[in-house]
Coordinates of C-alpha atoms and ligand atoms in Angstrom, one line a residue:
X1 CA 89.9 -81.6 -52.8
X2 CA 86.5 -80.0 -51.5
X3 CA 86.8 -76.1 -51.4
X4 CA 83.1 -75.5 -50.4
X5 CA 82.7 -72.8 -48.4
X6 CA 80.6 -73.1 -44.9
X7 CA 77.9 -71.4 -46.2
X8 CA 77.6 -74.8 -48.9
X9 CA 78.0 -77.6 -45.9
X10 CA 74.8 -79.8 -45.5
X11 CA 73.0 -78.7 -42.2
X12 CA 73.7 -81.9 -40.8
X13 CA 77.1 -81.5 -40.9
X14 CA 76.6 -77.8 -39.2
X15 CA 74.5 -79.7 -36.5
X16 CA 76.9 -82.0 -35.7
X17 CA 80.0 -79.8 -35.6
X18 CA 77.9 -77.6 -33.3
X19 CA 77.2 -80.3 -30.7
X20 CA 80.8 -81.3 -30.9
X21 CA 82.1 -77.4 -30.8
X22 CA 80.0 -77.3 -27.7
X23 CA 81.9 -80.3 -25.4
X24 CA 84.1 -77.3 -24.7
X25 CA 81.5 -75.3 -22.5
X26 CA 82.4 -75.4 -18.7
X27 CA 80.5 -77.3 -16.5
X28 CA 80.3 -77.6 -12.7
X29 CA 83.4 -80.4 -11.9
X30 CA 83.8 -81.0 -15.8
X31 CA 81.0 -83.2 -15.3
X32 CA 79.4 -82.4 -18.7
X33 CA 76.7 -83.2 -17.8
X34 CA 74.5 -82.9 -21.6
X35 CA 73.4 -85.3 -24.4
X36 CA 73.3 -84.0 -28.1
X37 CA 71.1 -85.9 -30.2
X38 CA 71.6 -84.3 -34.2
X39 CA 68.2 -85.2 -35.9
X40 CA 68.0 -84.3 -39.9
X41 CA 66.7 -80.8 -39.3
X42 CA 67.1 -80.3 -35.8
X43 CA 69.5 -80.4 -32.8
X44 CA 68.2 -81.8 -29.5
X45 CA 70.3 -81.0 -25.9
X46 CA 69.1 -83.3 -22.9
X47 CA 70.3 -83.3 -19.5
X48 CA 73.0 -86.4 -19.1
X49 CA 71.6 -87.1 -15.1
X50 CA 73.8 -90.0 -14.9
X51 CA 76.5 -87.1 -14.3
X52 CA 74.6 -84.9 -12.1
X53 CA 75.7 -83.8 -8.4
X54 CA 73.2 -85.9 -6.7
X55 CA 74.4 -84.6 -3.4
X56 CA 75.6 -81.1 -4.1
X57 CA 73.1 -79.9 -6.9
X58 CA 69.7 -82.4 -5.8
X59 CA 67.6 -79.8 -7.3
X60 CA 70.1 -80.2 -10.9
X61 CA 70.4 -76.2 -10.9
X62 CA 74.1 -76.4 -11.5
X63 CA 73.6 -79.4 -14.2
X64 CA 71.2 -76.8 -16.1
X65 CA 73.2 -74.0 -15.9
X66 CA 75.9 -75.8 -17.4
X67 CA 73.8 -77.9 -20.0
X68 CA 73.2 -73.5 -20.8
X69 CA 76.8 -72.8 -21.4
X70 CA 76.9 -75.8 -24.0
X71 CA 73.6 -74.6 -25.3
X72 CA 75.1 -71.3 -25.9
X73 CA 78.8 -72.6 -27.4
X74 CA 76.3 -74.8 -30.0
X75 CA 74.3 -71.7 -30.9
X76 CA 77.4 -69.5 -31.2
X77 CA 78.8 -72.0 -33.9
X78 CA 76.1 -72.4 -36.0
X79 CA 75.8 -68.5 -36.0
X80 CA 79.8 -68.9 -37.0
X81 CA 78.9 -71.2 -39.6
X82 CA 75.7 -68.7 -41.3
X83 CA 72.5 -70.5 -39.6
X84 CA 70.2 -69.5 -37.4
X85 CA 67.9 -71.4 -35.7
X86 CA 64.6 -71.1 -33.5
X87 CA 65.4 -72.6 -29.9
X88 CA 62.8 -74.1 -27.6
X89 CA 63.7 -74.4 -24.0
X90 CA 62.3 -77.2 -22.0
X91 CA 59.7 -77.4 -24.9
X92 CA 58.0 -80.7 -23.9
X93 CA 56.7 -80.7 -19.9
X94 CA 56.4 -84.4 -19.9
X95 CA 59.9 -84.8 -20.8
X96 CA 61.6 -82.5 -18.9
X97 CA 65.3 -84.2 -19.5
X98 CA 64.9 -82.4 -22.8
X99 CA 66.2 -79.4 -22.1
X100 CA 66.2 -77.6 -25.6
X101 CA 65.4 -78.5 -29.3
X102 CA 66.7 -76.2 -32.4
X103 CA 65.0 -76.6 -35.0
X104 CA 63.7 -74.3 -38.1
X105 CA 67.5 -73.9 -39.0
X106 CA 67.5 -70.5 -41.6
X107 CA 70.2 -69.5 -43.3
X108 CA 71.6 -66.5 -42.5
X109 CA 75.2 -64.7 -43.3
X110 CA 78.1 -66.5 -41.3
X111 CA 78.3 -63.9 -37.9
X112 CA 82.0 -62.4 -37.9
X113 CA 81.4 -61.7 -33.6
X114 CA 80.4 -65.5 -33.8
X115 CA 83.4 -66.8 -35.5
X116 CA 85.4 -64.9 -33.0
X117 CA 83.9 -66.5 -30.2
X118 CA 84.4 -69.6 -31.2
X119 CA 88.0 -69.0 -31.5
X120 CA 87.8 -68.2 -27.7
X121 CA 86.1 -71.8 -26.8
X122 CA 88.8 -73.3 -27.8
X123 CA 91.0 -70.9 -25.3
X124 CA 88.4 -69.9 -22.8
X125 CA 89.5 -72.3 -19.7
X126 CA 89.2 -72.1 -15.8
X127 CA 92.8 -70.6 -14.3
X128 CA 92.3 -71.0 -10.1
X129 CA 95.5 -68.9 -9.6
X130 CA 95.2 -65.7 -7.9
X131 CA 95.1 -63.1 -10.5
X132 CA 97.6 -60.2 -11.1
X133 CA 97.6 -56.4 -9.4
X134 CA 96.5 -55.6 -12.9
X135 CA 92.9 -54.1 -12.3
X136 CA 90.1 -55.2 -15.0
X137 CA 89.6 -52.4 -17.6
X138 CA 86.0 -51.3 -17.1
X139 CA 84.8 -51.1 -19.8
X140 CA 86.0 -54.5 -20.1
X141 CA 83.5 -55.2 -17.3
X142 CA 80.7 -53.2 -19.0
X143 CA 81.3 -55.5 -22.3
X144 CA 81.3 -58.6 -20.1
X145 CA 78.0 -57.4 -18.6
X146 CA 76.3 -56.5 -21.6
X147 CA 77.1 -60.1 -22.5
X148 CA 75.1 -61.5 -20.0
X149 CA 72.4 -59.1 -20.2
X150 CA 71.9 -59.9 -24.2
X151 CA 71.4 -63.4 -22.8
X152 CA 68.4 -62.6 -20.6
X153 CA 70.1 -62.0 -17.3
X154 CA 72.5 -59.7 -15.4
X155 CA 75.1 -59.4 -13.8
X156 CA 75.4 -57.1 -10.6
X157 CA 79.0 -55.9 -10.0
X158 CA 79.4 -56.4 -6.1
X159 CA 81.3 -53.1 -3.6
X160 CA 84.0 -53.3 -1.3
X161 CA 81.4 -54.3 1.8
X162 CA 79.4 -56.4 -0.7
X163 CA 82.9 -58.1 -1.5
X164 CA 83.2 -59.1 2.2
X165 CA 80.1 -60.3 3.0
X166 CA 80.6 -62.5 0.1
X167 CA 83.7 -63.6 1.5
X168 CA 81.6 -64.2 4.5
X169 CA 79.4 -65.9 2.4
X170 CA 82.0 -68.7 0.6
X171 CA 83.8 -68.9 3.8
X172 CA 80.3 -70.6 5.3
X173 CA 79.4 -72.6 2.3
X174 CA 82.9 -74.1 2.2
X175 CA 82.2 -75.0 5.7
X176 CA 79.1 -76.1 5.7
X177 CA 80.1 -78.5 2.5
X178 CA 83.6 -79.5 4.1
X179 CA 81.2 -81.2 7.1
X180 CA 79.5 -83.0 5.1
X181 CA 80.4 -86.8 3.7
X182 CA 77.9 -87.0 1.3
X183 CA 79.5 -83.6 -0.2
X184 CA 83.2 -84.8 0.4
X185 CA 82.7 -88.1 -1.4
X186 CA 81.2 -86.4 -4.7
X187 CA 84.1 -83.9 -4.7
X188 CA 86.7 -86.7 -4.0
X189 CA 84.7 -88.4 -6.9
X190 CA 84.9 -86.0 -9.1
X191 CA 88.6 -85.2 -8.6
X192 CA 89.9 -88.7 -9.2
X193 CA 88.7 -88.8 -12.3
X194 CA 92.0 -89.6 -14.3
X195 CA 91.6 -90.8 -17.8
X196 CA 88.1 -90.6 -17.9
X197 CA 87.9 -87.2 -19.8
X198 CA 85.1 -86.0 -17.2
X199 CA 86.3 -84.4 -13.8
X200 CA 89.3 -81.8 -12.2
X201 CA 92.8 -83.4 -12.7
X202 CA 95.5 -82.4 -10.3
X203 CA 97.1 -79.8 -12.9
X204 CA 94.0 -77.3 -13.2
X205 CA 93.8 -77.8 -8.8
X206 CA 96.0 -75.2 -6.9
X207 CA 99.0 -77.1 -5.2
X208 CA 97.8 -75.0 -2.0
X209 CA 94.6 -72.3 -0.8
X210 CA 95.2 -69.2 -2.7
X211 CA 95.4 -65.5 -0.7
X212 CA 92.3 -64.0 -1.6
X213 CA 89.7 -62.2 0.3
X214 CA 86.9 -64.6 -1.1
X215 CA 87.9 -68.0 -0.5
X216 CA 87.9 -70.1 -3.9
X217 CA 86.2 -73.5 -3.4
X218 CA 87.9 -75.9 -1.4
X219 CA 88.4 -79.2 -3.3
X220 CA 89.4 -81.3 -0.4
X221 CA 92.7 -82.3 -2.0
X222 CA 95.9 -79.8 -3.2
X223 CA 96.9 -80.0 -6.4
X224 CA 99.8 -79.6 -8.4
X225 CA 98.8 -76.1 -9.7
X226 CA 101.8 -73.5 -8.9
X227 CA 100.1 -70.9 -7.4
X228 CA 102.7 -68.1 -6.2
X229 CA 102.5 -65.6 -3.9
X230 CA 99.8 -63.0 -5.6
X231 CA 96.6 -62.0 -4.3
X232 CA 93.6 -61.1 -5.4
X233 CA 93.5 -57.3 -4.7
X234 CA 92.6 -56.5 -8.1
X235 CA 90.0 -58.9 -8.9
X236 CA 86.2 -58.1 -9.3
X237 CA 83.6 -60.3 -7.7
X238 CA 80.0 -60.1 -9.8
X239 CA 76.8 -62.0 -9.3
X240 CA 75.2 -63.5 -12.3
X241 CA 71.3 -63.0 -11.8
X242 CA 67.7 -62.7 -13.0
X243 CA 63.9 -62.6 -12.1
X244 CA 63.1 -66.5 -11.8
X245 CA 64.4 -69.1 -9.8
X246 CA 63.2 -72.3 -12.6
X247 CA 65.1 -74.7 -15.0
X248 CA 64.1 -72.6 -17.8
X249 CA 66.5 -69.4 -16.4
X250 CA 68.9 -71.5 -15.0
X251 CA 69.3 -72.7 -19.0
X252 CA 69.6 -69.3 -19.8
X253 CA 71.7 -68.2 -16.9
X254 CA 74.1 -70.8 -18.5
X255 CA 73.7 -69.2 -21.7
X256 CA 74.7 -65.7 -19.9
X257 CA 77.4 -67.6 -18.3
X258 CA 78.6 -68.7 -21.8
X259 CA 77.9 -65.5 -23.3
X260 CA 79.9 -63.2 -20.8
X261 CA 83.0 -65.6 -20.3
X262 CA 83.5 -66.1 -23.5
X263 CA 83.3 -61.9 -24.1
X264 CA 85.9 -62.3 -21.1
X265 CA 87.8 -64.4 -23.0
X266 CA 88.0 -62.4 -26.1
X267 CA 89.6 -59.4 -23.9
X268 CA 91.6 -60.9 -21.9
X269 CA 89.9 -60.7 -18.5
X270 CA 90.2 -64.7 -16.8
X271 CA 87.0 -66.1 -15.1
X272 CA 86.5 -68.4 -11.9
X273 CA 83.0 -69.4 -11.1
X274 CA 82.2 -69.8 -7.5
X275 CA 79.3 -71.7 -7.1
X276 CA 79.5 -73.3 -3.8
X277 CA 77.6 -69.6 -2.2
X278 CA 74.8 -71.1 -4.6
X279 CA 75.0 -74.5 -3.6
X280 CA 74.1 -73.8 0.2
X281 CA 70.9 -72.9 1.0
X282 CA 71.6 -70.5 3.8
X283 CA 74.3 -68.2 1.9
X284 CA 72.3 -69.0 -1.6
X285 CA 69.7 -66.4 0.8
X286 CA 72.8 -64.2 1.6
X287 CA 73.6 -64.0 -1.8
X288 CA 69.6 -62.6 -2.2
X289 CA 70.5 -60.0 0.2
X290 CA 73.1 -58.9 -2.2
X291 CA 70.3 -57.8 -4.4
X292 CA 68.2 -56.4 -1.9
X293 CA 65.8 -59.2 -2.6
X294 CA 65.2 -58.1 -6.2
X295 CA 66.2 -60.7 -8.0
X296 CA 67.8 -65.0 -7.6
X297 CA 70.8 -65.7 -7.7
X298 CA 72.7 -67.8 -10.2
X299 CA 76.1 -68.0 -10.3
X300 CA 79.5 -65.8 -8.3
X301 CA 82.2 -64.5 -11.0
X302 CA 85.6 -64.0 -10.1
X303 CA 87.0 -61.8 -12.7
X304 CA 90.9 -60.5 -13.0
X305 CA 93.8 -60.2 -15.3
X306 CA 95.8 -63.5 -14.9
X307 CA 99.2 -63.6 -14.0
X308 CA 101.0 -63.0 -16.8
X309 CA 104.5 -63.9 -16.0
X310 CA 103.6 -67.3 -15.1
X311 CA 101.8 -70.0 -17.2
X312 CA 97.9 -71.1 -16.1
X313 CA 96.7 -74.4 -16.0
X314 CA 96.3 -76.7 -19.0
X315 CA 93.2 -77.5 -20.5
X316 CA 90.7 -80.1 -18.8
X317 CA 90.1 -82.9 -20.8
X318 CA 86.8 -83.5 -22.3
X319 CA 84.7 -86.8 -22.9
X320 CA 84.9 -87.9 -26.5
X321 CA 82.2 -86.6 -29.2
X322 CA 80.9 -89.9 -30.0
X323 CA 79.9 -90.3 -25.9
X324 CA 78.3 -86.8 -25.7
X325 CA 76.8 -86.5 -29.6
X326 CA 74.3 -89.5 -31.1
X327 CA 74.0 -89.0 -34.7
X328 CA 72.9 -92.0 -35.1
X329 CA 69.1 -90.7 -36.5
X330 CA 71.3 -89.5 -39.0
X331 CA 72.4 -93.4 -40.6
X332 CA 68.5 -94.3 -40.1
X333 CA 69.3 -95.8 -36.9
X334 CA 67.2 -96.0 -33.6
X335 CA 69.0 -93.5 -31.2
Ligands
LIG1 C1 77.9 -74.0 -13.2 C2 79.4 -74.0 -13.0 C3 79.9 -73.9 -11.7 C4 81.3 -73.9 -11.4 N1 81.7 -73.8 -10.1 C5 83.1 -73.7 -9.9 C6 83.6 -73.5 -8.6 O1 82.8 -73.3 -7.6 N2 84.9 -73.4 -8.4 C7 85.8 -73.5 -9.5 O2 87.0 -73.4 -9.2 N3 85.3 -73.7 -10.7 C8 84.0 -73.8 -11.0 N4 83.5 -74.0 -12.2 C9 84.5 -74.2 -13.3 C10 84.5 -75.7 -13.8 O3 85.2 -76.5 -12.8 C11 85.2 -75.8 -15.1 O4 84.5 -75.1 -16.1 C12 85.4 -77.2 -15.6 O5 86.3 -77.9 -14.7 C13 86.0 -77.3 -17.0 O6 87.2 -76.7 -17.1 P1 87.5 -75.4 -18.0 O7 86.6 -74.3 -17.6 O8 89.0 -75.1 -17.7 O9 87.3 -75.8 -19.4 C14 82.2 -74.0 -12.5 C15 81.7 -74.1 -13.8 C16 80.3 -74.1 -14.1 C17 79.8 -74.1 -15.5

């Protein structure tokens, strides 16, 4: 029986198992929307358009954010595993599909905080209850910020007003993206996904619209998720952000995103995105506002303490490796 230790494992094998470890990242209506191509001495992430929102995320800002989150999960493991490698965002301009390439793999010692976090991926999932009246440690939120920050952006913990005009906010969008068919057929799409391994099953969907002050995204159809009676009093809205408003920090804004849920994860503290506020054009300026113009908006976080008396959702399935990983440069093949 092999007893090598990680540290002796060929770095194709550490590439591989990367690319794979990342199919647990979130992504906007488990759309996974990424490609992993594992070359001899180099990983390559592309974005997977044939999955993107054409009609809610035309510009693909929600496709890169969470091609960012997988981006982060596959850097994470290899870190677990003792390597360390240089990363190129959007290095080529006439092939902008390709998102990132790691490459110049060095060894390194195998990251203890890394191992952790990868432990989390395979916990970390979205849980659309209403959390409990438990309020979020701060310096839970601190860690969670510093998270985000390490990864190049920040995160902006909103007040009680800010709270509401976010409410305001999501309470638009949701509108706004209710009236439109385009918008209701994608969502219908994407939740009737079944035995696919891409899209939001009934079980992860709230069986009806949770109490809370900001309303969580509307998915057109109730779902079989109990929800209970709770609120979300205790919960703390923040607003992932940076200086840009381009693919190349909406990759690392999903790296943030990554970063800080999984952090999340690790103590305790459960996550929601709310992205539809980003998704409309009008409360994406609101959302500006928020930050007294001094920065763009990525992404809305719910965070709370989740109901602990009660059991969450299960996990959302995932596509298979073999459809989101080609390691076929590896057997000599054309890929
Ligand atoms: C960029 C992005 C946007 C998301 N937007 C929302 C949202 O508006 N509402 C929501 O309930 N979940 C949202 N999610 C969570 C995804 O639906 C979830 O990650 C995906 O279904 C996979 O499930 P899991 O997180 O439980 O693994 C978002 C996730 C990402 C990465």
């Amino acid at each position: 029986m092999s007893q090598e230790s990680p540290t002796d494992r060929p770095l194709t094998t550490a590439l591989a198992e990367a690319a794979a470890t990342a199919g647990h990242a979130p992504s906007v209506h488990n759309t996974q929307p990424w490609q992993w191509r594992v070359l001899p001495d180099a990983l390559e992430l592309r974005a997977a358009r044939s999955r993107q929102l054409a009609a809610t995320d035309p510009e693909g800002r929600l496709l890169t954010l969470s091609c960012g989150t997988a981006l982060h999960h596959a850097r994470t493991a290899l870190a677990a595993e003792g390597w360390t490698p240089v990363v190129e965002r959007l290095p080529d301009p006439d092939d902008p599909q390709l998102l990132a390439r790691l490459t110049g793999l060095h060894r390194t010692d195998p990251d203890p905080a890394a191992m952790r976090l990868v432990q989390c991926m395979q916990v970390r999932h979205t849980d659309r209850r209403p959390v409990s009246d438990e309020p979020v440690p701060t310096t839970a939120v601190k860690e969670i910020a510093e998270a985000a920050v390490a990864e190049g952006s920040r995160l902006q913990i909103l007040d009680g007003d800010q709270v509401l005009e976010l409410a305001a906010a999501a309470a638009h969008a949701g509108t706004v993206e209710a009236e439109d068919p385009q918008l209701r057929e994608e969502l219908a799409y994407w939740t009737s996904r079944a035995g696919t391994g891409t899209g939001l099953p009934s079980d992860v969907l709230p069986e009806q619209a949770p109490q809370t002050t900001v309303p969580a995204r509307d998915f057109g159809r109730p779902g079989t998720l109990p929800i209970g009676a709770g609120h979300d009093r205790a919960a703390v809205y923040a607003l992932l952000y940076g200086d840009e408003d381009e693919p190349d920090s909406w990759l690392r804004a999903g790296e943030a995103l990554s970063a800080a849920w999984l952090t999340a994860t690790r103590l305790g503290v459960s996550v929601v995105p709310l992205s539809g506020v980003v998704e409309v054009e009008g409360t994406r300026q609101t959302l500006r506002g928020l930050l007294a113009g001094l920065g763009h908006p990525y992404i809305v976080l719910r965070l709370g303490i989740a109901d602990p008396a009660h059991a969450g959702p299960p996990h959302t399935p995932r596509l298979a490796t073999e459809q989101v990983v080609d390691t076929s440069a590896l057997r000599g093949e054309h890929g």
